[in-house]
Tab-separated table of N, CA, C and O in Angstrom:
chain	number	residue	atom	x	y	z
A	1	UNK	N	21.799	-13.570	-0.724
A	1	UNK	CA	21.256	-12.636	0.249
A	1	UNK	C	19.982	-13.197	0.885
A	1	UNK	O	19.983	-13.455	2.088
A	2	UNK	N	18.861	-13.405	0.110
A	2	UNK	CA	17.553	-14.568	1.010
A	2	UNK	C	18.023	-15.612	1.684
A	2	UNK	O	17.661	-15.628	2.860
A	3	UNK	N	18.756	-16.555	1.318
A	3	UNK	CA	19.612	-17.331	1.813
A	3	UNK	C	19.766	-16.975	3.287
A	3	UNK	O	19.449	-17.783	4.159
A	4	UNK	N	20.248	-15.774	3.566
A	4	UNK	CA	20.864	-15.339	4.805
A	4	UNK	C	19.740	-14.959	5.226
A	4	UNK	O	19.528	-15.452	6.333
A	5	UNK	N	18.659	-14.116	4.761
A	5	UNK	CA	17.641	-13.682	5.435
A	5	UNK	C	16.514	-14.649	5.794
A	5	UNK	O	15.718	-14.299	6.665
A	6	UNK	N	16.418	-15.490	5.371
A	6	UNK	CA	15.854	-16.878	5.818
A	6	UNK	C	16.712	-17.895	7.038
A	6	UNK	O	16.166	-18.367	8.035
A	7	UNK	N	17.802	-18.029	6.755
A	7	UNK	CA	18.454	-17.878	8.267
A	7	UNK	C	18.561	-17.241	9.281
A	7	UNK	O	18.807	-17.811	10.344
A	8	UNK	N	18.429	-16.142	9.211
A	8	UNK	CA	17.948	-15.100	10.594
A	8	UNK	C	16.393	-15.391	10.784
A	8	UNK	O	15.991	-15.842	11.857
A	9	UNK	N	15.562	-15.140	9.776
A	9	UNK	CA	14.001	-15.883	10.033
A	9	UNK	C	14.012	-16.731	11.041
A	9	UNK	O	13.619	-16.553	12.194
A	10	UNK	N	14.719	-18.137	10.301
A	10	UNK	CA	14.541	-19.401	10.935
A	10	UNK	C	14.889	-19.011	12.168
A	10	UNK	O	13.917	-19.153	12.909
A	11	UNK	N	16.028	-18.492	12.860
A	11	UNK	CA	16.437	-18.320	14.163
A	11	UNK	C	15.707	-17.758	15.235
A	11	UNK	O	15.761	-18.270	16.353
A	12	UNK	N	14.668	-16.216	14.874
A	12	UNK	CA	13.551	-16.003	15.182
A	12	UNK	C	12.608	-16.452	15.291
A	12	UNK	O	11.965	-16.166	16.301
A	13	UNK	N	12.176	-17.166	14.538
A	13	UNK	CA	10.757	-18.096	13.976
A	13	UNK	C	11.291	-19.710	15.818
A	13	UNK	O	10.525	-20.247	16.618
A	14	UNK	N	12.250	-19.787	15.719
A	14	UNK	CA	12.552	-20.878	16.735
A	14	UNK	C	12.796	-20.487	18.033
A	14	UNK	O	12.245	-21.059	18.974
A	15	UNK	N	13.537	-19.605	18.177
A	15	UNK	CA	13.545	-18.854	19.755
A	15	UNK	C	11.765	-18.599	20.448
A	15	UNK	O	11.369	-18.452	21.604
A	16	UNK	N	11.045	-18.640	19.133
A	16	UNK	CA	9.670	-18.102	19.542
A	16	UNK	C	9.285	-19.138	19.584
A	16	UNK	O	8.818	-19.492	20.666
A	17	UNK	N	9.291	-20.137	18.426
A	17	UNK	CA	8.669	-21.375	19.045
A	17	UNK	C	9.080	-22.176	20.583
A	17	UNK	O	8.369	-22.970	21.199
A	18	UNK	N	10.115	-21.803	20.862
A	18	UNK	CA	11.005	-22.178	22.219
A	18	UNK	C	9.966	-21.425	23.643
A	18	UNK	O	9.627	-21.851	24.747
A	19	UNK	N	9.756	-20.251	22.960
A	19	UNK	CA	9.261	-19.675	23.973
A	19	UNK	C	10.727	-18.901	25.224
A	19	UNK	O	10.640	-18.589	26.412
A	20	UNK	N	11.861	-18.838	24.308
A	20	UNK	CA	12.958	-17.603	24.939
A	20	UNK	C	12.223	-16.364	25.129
A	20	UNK	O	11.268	-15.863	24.536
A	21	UNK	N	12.951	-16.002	26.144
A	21	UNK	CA	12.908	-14.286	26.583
A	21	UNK	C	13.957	-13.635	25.882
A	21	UNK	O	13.886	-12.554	25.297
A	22	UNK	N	15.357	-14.711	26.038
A	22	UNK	CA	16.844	-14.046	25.040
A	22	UNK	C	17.099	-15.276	24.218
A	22	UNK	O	16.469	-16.328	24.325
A	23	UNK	N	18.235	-15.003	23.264
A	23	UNK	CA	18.402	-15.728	22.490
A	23	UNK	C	19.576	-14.939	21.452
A	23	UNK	O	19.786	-13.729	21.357
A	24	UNK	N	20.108	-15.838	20.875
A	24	UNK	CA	21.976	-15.566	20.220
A	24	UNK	C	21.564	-15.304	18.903
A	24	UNK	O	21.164	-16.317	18.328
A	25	UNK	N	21.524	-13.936	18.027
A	25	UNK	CA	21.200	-13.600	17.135
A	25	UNK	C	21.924	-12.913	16.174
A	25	UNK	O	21.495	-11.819	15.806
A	26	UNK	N	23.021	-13.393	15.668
A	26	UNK	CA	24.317	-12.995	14.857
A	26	UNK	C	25.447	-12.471	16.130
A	26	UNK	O	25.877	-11.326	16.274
A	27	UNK	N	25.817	-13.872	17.111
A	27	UNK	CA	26.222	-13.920	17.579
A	27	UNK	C	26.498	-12.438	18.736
A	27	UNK	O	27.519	-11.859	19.109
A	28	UNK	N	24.801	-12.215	19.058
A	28	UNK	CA	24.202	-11.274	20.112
A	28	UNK	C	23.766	-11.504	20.812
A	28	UNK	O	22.654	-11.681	20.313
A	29	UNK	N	23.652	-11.730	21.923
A	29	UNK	CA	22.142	-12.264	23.000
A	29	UNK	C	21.420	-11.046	22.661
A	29	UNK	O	21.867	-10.015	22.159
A	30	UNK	N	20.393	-11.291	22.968
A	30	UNK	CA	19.145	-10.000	22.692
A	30	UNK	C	18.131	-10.605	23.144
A	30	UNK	O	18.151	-11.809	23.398
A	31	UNK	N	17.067	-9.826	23.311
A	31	UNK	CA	15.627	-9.732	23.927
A	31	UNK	C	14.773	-10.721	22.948
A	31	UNK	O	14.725	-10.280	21.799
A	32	UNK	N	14.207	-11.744	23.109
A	32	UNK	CA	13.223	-11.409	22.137
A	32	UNK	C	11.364	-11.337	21.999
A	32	UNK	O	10.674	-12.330	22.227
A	33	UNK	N	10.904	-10.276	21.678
A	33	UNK	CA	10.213	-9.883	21.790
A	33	UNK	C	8.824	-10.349	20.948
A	33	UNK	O	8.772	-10.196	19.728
A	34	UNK	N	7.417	-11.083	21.908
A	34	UNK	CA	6.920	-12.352	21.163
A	34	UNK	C	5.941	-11.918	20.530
A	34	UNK	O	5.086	-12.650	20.033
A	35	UNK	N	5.942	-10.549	20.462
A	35	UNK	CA	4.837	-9.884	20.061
A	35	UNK	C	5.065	-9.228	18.695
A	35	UNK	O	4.246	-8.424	18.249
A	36	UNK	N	6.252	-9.593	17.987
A	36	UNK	CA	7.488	-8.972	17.285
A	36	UNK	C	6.695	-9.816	15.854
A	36	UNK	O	6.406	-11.013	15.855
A	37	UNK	N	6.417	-8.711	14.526
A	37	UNK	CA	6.009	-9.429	13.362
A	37	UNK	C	6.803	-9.099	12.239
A	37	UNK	O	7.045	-7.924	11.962
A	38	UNK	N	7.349	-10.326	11.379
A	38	UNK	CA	7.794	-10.015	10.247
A	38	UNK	C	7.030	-10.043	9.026
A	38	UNK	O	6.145	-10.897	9.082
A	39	UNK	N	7.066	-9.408	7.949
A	39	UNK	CA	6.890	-9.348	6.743
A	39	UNK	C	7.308	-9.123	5.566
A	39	UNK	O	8.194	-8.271	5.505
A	40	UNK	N	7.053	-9.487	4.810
A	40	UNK	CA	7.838	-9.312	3.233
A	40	UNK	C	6.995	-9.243	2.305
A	40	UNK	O	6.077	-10.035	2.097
A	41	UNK	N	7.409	-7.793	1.387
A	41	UNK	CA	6.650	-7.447	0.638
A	41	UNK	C	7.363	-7.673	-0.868
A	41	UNK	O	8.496	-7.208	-0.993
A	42	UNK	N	6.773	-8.346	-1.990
A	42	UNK	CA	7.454	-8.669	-3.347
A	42	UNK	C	6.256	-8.574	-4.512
A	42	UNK	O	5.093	-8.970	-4.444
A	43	UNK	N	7.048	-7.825	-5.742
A	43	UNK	CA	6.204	-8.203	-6.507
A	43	UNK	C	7.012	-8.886	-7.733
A	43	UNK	O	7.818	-8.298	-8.454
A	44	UNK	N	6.676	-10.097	-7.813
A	44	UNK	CA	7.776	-11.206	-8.503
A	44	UNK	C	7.501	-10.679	-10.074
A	44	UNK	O	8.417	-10.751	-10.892
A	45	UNK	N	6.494	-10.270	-10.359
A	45	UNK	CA	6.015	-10.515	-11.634
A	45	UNK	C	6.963	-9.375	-12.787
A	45	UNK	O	7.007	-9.574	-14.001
A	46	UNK	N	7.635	-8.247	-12.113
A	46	UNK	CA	8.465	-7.275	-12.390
A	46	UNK	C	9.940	-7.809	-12.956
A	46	UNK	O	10.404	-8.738	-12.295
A	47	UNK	N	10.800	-7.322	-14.162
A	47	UNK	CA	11.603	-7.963	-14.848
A	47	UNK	C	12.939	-7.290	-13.382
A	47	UNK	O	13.127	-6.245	-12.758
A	48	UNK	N	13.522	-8.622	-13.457
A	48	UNK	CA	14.969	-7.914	-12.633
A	48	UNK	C	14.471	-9.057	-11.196
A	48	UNK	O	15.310	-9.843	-10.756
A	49	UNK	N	13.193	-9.004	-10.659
A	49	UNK	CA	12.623	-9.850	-9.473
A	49	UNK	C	12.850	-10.613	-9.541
A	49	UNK	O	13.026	-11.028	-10.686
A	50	UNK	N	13.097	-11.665	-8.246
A	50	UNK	CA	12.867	-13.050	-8.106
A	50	UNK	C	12.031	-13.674	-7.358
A	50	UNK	O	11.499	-12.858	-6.605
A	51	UNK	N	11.563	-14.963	-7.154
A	51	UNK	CA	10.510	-15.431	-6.427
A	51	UNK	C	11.039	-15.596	-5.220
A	51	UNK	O	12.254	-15.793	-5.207
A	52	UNK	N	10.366	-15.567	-3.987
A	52	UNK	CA	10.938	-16.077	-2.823
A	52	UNK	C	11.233	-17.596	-3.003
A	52	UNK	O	10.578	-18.319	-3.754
A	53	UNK	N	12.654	-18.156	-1.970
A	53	UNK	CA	12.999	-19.166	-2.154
A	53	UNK	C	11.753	-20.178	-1.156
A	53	UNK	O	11.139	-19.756	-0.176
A	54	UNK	N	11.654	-21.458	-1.712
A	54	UNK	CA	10.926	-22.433	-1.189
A	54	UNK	C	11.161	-22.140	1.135
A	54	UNK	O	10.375	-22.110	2.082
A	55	UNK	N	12.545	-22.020	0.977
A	55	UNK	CA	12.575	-22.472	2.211
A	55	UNK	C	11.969	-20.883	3.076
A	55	UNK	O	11.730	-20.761	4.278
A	56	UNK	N	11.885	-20.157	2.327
A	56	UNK	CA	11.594	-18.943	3.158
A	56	UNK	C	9.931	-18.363	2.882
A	56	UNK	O	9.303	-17.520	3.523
A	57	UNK	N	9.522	-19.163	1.688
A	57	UNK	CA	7.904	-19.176	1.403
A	57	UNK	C	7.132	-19.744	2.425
A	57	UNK	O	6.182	-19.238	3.024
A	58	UNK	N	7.686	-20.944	2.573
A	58	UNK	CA	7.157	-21.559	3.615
A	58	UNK	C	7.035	-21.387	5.177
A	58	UNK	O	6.536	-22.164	5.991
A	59	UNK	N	7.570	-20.275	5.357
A	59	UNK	CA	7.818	-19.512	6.785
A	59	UNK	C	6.992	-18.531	6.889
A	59	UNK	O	6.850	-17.994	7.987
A	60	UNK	N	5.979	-17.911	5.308
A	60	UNK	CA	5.373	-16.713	5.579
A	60	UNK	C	3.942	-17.373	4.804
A	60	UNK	O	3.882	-18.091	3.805
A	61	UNK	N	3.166	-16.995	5.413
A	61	UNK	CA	1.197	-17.020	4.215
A	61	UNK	C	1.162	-15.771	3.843
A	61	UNK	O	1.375	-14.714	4.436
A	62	UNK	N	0.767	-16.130	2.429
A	62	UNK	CA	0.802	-15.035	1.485
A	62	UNK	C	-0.766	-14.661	1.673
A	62	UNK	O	-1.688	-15.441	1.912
A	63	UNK	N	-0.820	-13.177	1.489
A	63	UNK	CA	-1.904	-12.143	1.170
A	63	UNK	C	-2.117	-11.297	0.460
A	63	UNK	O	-1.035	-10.853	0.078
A	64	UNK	N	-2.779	-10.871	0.106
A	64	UNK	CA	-3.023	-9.909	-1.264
A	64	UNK	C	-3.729	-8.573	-0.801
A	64	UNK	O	-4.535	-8.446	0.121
A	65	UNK	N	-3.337	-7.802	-1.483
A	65	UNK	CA	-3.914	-6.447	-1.336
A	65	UNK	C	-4.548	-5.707	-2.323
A	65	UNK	O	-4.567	-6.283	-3.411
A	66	UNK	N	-5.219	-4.308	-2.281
A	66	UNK	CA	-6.446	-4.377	-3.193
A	66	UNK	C	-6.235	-2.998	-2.912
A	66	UNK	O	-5.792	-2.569	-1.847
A	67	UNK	N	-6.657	-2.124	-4.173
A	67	UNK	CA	-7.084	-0.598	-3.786
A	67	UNK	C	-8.475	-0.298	-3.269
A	67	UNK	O	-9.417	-0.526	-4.028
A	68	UNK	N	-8.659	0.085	-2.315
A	68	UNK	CA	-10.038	0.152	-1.356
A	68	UNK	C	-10.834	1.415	-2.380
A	68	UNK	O	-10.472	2.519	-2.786
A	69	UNK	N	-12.133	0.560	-2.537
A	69	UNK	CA	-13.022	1.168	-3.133
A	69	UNK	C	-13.745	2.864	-2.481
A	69	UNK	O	-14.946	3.114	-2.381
A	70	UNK	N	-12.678	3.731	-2.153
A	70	UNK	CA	-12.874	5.003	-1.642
A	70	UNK	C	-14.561	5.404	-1.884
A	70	UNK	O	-15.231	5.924	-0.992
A	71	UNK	N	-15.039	5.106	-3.082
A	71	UNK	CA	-16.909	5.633	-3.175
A	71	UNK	C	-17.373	5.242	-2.264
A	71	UNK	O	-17.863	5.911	-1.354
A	72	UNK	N	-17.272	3.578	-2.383
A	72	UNK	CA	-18.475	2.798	-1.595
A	72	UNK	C	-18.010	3.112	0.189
A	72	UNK	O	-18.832	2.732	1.024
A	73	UNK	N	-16.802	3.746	0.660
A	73	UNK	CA	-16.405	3.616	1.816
A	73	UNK	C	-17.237	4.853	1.935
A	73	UNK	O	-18.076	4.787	2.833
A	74	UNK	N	-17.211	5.942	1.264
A	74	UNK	CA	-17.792	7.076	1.549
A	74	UNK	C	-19.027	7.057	1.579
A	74	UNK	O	-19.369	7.764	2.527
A	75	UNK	N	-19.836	6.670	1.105
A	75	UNK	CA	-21.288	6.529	0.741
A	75	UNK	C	-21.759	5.593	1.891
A	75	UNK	O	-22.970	5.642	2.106
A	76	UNK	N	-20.964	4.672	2.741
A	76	UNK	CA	-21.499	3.771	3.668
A	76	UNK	C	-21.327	4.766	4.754
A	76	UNK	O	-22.300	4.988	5.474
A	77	UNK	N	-20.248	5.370	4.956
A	77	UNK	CA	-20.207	6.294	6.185
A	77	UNK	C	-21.253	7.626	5.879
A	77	UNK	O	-22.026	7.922	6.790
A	78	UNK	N	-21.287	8.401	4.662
A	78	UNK	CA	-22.402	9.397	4.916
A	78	UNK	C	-24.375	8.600	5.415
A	78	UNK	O	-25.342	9.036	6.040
A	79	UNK	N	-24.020	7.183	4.608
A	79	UNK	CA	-25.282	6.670	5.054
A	79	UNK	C	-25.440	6.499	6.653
A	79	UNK	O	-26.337	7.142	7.200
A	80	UNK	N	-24.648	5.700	7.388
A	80	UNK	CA	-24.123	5.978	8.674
A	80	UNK	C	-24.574	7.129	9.509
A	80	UNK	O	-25.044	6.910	10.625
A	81	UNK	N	-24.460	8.368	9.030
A	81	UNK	CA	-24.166	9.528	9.670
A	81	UNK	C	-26.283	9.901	9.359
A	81	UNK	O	-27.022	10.228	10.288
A	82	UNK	N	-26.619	9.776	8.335
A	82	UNK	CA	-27.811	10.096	8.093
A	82	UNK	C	-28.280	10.499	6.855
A	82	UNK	O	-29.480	10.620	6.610
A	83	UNK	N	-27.438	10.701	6.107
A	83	UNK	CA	-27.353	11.300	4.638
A	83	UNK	C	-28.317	10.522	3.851
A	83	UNK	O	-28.157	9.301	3.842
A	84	UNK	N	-29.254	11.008	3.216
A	84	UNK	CA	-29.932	10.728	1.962
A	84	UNK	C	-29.197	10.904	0.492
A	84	UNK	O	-28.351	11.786	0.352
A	85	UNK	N	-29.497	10.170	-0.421
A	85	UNK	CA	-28.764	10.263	-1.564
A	85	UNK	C	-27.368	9.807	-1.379
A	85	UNK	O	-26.476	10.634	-1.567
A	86	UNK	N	-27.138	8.888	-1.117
A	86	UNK	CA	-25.587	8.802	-0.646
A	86	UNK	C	-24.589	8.417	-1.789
A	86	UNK	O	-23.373	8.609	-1.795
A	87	UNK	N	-25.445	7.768	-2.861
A	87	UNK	CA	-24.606	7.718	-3.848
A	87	UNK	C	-23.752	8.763	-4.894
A	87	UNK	O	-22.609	8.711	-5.347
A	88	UNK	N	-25.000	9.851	-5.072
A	88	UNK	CA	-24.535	11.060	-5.753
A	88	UNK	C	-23.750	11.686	-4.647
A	88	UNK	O	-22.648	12.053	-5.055
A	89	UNK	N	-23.933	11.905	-3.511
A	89	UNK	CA	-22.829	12.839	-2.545
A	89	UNK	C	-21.634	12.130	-1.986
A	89	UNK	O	-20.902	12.696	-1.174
A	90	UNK	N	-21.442	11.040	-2.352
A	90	UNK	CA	-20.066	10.020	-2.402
A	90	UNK	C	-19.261	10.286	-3.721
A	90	UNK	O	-18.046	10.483	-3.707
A	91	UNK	N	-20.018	10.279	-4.856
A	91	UNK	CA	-19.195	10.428	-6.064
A	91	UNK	C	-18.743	12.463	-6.110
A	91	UNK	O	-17.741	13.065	-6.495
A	92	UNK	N	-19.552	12.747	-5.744
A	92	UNK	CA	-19.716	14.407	-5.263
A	92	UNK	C	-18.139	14.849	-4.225
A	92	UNK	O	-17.498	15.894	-4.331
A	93	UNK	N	-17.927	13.998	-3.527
A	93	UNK	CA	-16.954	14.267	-2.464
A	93	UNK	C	-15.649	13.410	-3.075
A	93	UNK	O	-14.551	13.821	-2.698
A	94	UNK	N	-15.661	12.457	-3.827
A	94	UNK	CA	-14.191	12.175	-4.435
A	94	UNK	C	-13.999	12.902	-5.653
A	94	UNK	O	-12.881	12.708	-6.129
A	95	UNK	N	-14.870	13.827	-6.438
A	95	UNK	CA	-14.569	14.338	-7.213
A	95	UNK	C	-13.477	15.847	-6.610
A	95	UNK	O	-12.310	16.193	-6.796
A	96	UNK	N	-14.668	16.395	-5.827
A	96	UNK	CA	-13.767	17.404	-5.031
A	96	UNK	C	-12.640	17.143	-3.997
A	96	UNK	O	-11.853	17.969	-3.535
A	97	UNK	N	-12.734	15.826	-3.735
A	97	UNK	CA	-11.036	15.768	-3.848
A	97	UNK	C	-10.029	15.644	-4.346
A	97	UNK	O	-8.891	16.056	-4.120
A	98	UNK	N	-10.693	14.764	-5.392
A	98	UNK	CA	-9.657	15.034	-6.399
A	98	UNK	C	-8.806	16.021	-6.864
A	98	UNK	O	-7.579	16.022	-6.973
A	99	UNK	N	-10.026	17.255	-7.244
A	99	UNK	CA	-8.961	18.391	-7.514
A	99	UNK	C	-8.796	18.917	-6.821
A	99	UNK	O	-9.192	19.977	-7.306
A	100	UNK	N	-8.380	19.229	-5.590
A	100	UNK	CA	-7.681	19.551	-4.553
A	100	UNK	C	-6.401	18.795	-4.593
A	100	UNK	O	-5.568	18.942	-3.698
């Protein structure tokens, strides 16, 4: 199945490098659109997963993602706004959301 989906990649990934407007895409002409982004989301480390294959790693740069520190976002925007104490009324405002 990657196999195949790395072949449709590649076909995209080259019409764009070509710089087509159309282009034959499981034997379709179609539009293609250069503004158009793919992505793939995996987490290999899970039993049953596999790694992406070499030839289709190399078609994407990997990035990482992070749970956004909700306090410090709050506490920079009440500082922002004018707020004194911003630390206690940041931890103050995710608590009461919480239980909500």
């Amino acid at each position: 199945v990657l196999s195949v989906v790395a072949q449709q990649i590649l076909s995209i990934l080259s019409a764009l490098a070509a710089g087509y407007a159309r282009f034959v895409f499981e034997c379709r002409e179609i539009n293609l659109v250069w503004s158009c982004g793919i992505f793939i989301t995996m987490n290999p480390g899970y039993a049953g997963r596999t790694e992406l294959p070499d030839n289709l790693k190399s078609m994407f740069r990997p990035i990482s993602m992070v749970v956004p520190d909700s306090c410090l976002i709050s506490e920079i925007i009440l500082f922002g706004e004018g707020f004194n104490n911003t630390k206690v009324l940041a931890r103050e405002m995710l608590i009461v959301r919480v239980e909500f």
